[in-house]
GROMACS .gro file of C-alpha atoms in nm:
model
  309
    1UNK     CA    1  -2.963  -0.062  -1.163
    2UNK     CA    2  -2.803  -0.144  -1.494
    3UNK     CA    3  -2.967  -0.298  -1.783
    4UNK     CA    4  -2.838  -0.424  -2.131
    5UNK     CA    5  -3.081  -0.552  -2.393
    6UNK     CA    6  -3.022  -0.709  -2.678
    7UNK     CA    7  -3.229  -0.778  -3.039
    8UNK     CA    8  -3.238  -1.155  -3.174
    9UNK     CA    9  -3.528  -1.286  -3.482
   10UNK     CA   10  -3.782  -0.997  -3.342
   11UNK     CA   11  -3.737  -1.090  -2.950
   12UNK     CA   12  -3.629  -0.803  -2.705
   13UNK     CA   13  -3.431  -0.968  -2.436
   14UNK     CA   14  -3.261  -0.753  -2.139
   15UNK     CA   15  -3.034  -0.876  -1.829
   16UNK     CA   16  -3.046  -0.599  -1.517
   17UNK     CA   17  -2.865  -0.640  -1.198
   18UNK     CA   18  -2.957  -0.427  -0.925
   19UNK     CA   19  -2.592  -0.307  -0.821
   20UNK     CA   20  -2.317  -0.289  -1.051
   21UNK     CA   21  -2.083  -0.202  -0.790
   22UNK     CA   22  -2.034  -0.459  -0.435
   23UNK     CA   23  -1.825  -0.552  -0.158
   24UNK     CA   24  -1.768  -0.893  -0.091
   25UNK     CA   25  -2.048  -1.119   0.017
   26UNK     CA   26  -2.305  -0.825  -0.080
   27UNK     CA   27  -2.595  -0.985  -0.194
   28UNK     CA   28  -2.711  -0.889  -0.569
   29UNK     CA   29  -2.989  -0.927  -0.796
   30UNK     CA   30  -2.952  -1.039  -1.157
   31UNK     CA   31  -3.257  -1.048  -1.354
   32UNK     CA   32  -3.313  -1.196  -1.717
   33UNK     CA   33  -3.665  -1.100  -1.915
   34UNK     CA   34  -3.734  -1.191  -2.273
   35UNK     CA   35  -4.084  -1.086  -2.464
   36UNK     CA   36  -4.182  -1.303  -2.705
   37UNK     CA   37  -4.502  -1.454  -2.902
   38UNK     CA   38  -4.690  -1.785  -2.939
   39UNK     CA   39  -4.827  -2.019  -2.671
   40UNK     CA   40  -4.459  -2.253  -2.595
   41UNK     CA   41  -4.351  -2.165  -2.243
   42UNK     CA   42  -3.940  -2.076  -2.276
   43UNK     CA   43  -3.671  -2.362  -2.186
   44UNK     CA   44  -3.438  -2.205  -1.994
   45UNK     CA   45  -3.168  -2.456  -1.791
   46UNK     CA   46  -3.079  -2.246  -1.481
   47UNK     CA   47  -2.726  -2.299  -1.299
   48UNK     CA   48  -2.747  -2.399  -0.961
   49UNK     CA   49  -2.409  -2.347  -0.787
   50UNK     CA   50  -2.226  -2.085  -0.933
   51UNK     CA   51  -2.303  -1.839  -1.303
   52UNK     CA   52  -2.001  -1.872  -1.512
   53UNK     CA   53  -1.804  -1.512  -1.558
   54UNK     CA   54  -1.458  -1.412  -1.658
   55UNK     CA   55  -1.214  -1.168  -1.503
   56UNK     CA   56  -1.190  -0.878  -1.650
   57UNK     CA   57  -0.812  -0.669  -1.635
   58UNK     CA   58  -0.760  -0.318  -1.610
   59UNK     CA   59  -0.635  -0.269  -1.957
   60UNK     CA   60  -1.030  -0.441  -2.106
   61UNK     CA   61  -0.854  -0.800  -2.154
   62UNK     CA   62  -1.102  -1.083  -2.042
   63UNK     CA   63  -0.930  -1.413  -1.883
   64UNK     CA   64  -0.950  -1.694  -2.102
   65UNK     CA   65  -1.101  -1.928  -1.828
   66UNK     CA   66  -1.395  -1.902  -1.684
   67UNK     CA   67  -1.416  -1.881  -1.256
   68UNK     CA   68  -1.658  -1.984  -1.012
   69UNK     CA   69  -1.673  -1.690  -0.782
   70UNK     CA   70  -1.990  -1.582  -0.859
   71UNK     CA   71  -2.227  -1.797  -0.620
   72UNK     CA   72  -2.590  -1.839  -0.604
   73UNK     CA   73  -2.739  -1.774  -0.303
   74UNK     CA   74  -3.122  -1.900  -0.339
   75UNK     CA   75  -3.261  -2.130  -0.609
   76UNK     CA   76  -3.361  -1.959  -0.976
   77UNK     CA   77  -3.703  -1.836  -0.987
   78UNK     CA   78  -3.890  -1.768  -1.343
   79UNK     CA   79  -4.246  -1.665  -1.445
   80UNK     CA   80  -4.443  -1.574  -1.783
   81UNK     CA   81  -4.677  -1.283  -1.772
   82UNK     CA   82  -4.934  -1.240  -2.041
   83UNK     CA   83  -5.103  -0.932  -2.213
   84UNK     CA   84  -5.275  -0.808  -2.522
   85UNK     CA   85  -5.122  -1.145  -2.688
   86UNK     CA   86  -4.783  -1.069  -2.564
   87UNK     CA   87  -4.606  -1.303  -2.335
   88UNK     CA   88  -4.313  -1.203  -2.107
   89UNK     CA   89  -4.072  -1.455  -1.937
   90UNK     CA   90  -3.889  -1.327  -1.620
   91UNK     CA   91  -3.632  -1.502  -1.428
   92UNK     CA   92  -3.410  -1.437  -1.125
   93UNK     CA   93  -3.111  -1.562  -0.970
   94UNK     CA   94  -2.951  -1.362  -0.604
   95UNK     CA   95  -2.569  -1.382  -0.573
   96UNK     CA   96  -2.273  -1.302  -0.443
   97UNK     CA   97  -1.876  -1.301  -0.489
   98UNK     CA   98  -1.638  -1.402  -0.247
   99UNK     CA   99  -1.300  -1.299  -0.438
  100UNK     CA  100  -1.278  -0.900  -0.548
  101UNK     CA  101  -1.225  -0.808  -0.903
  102UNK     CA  102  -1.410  -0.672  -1.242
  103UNK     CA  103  -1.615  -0.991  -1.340
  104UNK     CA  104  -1.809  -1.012  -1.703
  105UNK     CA  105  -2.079  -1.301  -1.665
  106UNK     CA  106  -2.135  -1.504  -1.914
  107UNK     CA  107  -2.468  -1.461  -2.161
  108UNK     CA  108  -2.698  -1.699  -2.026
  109UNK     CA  109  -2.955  -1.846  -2.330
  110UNK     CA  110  -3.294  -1.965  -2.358
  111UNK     CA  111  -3.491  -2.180  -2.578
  112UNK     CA  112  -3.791  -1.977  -2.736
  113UNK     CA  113  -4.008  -2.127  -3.054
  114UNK     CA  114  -3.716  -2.359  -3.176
  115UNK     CA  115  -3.511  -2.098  -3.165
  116UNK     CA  116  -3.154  -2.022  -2.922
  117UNK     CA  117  -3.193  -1.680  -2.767
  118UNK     CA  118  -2.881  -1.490  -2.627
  119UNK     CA  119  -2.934  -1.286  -2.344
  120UNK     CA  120  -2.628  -0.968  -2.350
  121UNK     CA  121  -2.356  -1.025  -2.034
  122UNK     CA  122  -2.307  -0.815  -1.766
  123UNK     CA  123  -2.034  -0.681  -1.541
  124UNK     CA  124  -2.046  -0.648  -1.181
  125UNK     CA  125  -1.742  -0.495  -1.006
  126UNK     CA  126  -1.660  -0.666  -0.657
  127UNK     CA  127  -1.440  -0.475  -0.374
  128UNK     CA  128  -1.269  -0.542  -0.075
  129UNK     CA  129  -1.417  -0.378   0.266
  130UNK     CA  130  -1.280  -0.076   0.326
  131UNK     CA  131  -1.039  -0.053   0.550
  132UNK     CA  132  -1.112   0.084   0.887
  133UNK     CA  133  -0.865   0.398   1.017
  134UNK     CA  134  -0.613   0.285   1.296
  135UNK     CA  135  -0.730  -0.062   1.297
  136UNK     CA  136  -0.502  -0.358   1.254
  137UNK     CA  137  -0.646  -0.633   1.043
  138UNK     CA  138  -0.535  -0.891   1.367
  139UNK     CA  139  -0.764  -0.774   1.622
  140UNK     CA  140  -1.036  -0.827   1.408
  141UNK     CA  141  -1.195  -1.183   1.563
  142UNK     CA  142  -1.475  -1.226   1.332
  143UNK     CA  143  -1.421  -1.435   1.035
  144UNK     CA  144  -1.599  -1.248   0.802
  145UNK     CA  145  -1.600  -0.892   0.653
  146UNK     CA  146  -1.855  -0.702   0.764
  147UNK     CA  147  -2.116  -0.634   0.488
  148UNK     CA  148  -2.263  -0.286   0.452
  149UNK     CA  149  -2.674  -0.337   0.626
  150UNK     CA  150  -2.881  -0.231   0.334
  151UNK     CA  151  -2.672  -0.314   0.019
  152UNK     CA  152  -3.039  -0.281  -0.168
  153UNK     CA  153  -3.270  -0.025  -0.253
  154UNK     CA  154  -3.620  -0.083  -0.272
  155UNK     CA  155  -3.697   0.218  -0.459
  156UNK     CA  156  -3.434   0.218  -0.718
  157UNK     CA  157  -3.561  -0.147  -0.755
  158UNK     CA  158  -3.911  -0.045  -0.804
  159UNK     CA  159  -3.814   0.230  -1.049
  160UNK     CA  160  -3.618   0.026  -1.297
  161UNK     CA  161  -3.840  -0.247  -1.299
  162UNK     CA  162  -4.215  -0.099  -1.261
  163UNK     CA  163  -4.311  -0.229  -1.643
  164UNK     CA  164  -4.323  -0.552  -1.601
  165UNK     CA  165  -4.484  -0.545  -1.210
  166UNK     CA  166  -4.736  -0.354  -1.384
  167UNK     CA  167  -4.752  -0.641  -1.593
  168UNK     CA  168  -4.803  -0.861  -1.274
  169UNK     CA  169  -5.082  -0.629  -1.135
  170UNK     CA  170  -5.270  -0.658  -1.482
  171UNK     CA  171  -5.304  -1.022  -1.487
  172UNK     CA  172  -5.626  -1.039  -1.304
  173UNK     CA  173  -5.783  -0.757  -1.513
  174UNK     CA  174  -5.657  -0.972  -1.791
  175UNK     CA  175  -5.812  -1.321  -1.706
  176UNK     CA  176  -6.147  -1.121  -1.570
  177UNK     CA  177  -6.219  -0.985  -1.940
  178UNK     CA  178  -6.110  -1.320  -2.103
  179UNK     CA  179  -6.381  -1.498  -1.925
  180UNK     CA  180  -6.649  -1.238  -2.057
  181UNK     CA  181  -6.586  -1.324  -2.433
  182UNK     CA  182  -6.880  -1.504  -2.541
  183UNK     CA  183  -6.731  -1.665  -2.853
  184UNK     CA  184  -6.460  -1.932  -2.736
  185UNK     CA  185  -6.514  -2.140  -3.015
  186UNK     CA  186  -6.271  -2.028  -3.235
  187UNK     CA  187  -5.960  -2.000  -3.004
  188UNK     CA  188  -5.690  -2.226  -3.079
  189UNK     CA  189  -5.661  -2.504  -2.844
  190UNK     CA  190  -5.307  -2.481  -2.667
  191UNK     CA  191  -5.123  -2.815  -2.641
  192UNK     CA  192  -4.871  -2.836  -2.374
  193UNK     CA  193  -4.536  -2.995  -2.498
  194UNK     CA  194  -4.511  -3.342  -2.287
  195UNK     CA  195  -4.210  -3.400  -2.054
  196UNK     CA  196  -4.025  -3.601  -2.327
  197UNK     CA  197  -4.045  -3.330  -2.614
  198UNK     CA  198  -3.951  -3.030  -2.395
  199UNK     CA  199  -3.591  -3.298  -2.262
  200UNK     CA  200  -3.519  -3.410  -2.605
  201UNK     CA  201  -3.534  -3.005  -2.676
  202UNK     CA  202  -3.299  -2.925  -2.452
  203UNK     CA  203  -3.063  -3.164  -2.499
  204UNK     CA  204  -3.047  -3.098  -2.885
  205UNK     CA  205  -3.025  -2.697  -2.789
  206UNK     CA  206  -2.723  -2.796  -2.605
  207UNK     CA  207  -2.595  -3.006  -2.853
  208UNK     CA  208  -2.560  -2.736  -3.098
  209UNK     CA  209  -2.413  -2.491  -2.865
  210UNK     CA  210  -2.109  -2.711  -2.898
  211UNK     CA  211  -1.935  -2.528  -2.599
  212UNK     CA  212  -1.685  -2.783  -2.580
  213UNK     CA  213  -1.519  -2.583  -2.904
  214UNK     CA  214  -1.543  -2.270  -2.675
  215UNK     CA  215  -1.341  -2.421  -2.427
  216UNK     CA  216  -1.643  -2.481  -2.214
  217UNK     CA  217  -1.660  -2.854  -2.183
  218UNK     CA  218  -1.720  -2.899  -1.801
  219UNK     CA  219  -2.034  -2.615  -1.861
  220UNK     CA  220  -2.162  -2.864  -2.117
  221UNK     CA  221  -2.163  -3.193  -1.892
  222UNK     CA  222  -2.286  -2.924  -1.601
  223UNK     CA  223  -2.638  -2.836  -1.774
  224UNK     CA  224  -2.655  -3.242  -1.962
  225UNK     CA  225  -2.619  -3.357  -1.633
  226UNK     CA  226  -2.890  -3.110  -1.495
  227UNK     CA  227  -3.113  -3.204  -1.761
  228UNK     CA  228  -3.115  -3.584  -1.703
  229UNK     CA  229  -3.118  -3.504  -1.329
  230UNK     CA  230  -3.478  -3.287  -1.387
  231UNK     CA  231  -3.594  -3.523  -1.608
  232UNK     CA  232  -3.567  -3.805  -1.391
  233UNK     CA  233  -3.682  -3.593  -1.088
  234UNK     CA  234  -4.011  -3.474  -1.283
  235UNK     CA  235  -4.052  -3.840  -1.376
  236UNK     CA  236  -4.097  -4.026  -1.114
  237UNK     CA  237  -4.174  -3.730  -0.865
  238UNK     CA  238  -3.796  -3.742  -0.696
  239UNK     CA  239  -3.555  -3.470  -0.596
  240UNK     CA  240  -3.254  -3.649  -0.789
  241UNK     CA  241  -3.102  -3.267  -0.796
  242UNK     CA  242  -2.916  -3.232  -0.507
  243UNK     CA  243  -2.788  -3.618  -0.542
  244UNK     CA  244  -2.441  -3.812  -0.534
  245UNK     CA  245  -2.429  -4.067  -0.874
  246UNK     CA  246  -2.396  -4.271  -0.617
  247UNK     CA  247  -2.743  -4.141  -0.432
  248UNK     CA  248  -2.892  -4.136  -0.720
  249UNK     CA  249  -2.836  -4.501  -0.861
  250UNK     CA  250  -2.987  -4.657  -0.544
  251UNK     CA  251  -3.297  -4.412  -0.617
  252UNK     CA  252  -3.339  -4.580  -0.904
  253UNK     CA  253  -3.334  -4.859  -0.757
  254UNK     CA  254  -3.585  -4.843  -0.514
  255UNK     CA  255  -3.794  -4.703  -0.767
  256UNK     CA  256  -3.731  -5.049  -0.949
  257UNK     CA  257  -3.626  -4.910  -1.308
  258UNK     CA  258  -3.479  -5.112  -1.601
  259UNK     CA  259  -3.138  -5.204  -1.466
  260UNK     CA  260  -2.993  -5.130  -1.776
  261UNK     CA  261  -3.129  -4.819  -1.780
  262UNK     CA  262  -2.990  -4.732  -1.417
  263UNK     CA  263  -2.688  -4.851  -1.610
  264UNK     CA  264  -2.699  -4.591  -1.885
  265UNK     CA  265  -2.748  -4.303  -1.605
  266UNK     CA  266  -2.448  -4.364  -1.443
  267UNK     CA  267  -2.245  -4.393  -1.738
  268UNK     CA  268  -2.384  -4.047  -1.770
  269UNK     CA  269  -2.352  -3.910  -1.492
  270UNK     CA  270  -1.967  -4.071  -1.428
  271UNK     CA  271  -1.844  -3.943  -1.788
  272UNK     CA  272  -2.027  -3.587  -1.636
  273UNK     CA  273  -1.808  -3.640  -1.263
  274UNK     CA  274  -1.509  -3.675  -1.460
  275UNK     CA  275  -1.523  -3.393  -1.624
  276UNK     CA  276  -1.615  -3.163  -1.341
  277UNK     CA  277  -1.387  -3.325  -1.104
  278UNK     CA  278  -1.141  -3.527  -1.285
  279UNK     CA  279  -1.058  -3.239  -1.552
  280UNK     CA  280  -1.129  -3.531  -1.781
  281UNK     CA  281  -1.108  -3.426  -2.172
  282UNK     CA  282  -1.352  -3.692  -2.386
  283UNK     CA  283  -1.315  -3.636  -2.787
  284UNK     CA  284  -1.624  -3.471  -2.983
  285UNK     CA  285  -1.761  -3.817  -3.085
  286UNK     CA  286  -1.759  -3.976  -2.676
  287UNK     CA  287  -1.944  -3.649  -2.573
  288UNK     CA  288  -2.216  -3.677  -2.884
  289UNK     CA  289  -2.230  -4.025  -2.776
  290UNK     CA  290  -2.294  -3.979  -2.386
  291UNK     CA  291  -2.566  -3.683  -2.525
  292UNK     CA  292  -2.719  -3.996  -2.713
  293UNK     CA  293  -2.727  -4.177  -2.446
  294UNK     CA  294  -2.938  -3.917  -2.257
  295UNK     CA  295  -3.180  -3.908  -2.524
  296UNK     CA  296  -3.245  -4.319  -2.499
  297UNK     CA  297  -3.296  -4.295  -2.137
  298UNK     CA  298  -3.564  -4.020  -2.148
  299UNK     CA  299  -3.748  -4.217  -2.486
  300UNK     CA  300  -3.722  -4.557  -2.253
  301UNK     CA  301  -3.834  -4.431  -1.957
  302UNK     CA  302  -4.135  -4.196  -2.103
  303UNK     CA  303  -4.511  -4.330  -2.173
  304UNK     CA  304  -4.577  -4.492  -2.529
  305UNK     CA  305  -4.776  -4.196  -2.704
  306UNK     CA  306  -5.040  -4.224  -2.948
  307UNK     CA  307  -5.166  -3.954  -3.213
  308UNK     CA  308  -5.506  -3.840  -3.247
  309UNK     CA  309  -5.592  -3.905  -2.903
   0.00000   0.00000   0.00000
């Protein structure tokens, strides 16, 4: 198991994966944890296809483009646990590589108490099969390498990451001696950010990533188009995720929204399709516009709010 943490404004964070070192189509698990204070859950925009990494050469010199070989396998998972006043988030994603190589994966970020945290990269080394003595690569009839059984250790597993299951076995103990405090009057009533704060705040965190300028554009119409497609799916209680633009028009549709709001969505999500598939190349003021555009779709399609309620 290796693990890199990093320092940023007083908040530990630390990436692990649980093998360094794979063949090809060997499952592995990368896992991100942050600690942190206050009562805000973390925004954290997962990927959904593929985590972003670079190749990495013999001689320490990273590829200037980013590659899509490193695939998720099952949908991101994430959880806060709580003690003594000290929250921990924990996420996890399971991949796998389908092209050998040295691969450095991008730092993923999160969203903690207005505030962009940087979780460090990681490198996972990918290698062919190994070749088996006296046996020619054409009588081979499966399609597929053959993957070593059990890739994954339990135990190694449980010994790099026993802190924060501890965490996880604490909870109860936790919530059992919270309930026997007798004086609740003076804790601080928590109040949840709505749907429409916790968009806008993602979309502005993105904003000022500006990873077009890193040569990143299609990542930045990837997680703008995510976050539109959540907030539309948490909305009106839809699975928009997994959608065509197309699909997800005649959603709207049904669902009997605005049609000039459908109409702003697809602009969106077009100018996004472009990008990804089109290798289209908008200026700095289109993309702040289309970004604007996401904003007035989640502020048109959220409940008027009222203070002092």
């Amino acid at each position: 198991m290796l693990m890199c943490s990093n320092f940023t404004l007083g908040q530990e964070s630390s990436v692990s994966i649980s093998q360094n070192s794979i063949y090809i189509g060997e499952k592995v698990l990368i896992i991100y944890s942050i600690a942190y204070t206050g009562n805000k859950k973390p925004l954290f925009s997962p990927q959904t296809n593929y985590l972003p990494a670079r190749t990495k050469a013999s001689n320490g010199v990273l590829s200037k483009n980013s590659t899509e070989n490193i695939e998720i396998l099952t949908p991101f998972r994430d959880t806060v646990y709580t003690y003594k006043d000290k929250n921990t988030w924990v996420g996890m994603y399971e991949v796998t590589a389908w092209d050998s190589g040295n691969y450095v994966i991008e730092p993923a970020t999160i969203y903690i108490n207005d505030s962009l945290n940087y979780f460090p990269q990681i490198e996972l080394k990918v290698k062919l099969v190994d070749a088996v003595k006296n046996q020619d690569i054409y009588g081979i009839k499966e399609s597929f390498a053959n993957i070593p059984d059990e890739p994954f250790s339990f135990t190694k597993f449980i010994k790099s990451n026993w802190w924060w299951m501890l965490l996880l076995l604490l909870i109860p103990v936790y919530f059992i001696l919270k309930r026997r405090k007798k004086n609740k009057e003076n804790q601080q009533e928590i109040t949840e950010l709505s749907l429409k704060d916790k968009t806008l705040i993602a979309i502005d965190a993105l904003n000022r990533e500006k990873l077009w300028e890193q040569g990143q554009l299609k990542k930045h119409y990837i997680e703008l188009s995510y976050i539109v497609r959540s907030y539309l799916s948490a909305r009106y209680e839809v699975n928009l995720l997994e959608k065509t633009t197309k699909e997800t028009s005649l959603l709207l549709k049904k669902l009997n929204l605005n049609s000039e709001t459908i109409a702003v969505v697809e602009k969106i999500l077009n100018q996004s399709d472009l990008v990804k598939f089109a290798k289209s190349k908008p200026e700095e003021n289109d993309i702040l516009k289309v970004s604007h555009l996401a904003k007035q779709v989640v502020v048109e399609t959220s409940p008027i709010e009222f203070e002092n309620v």
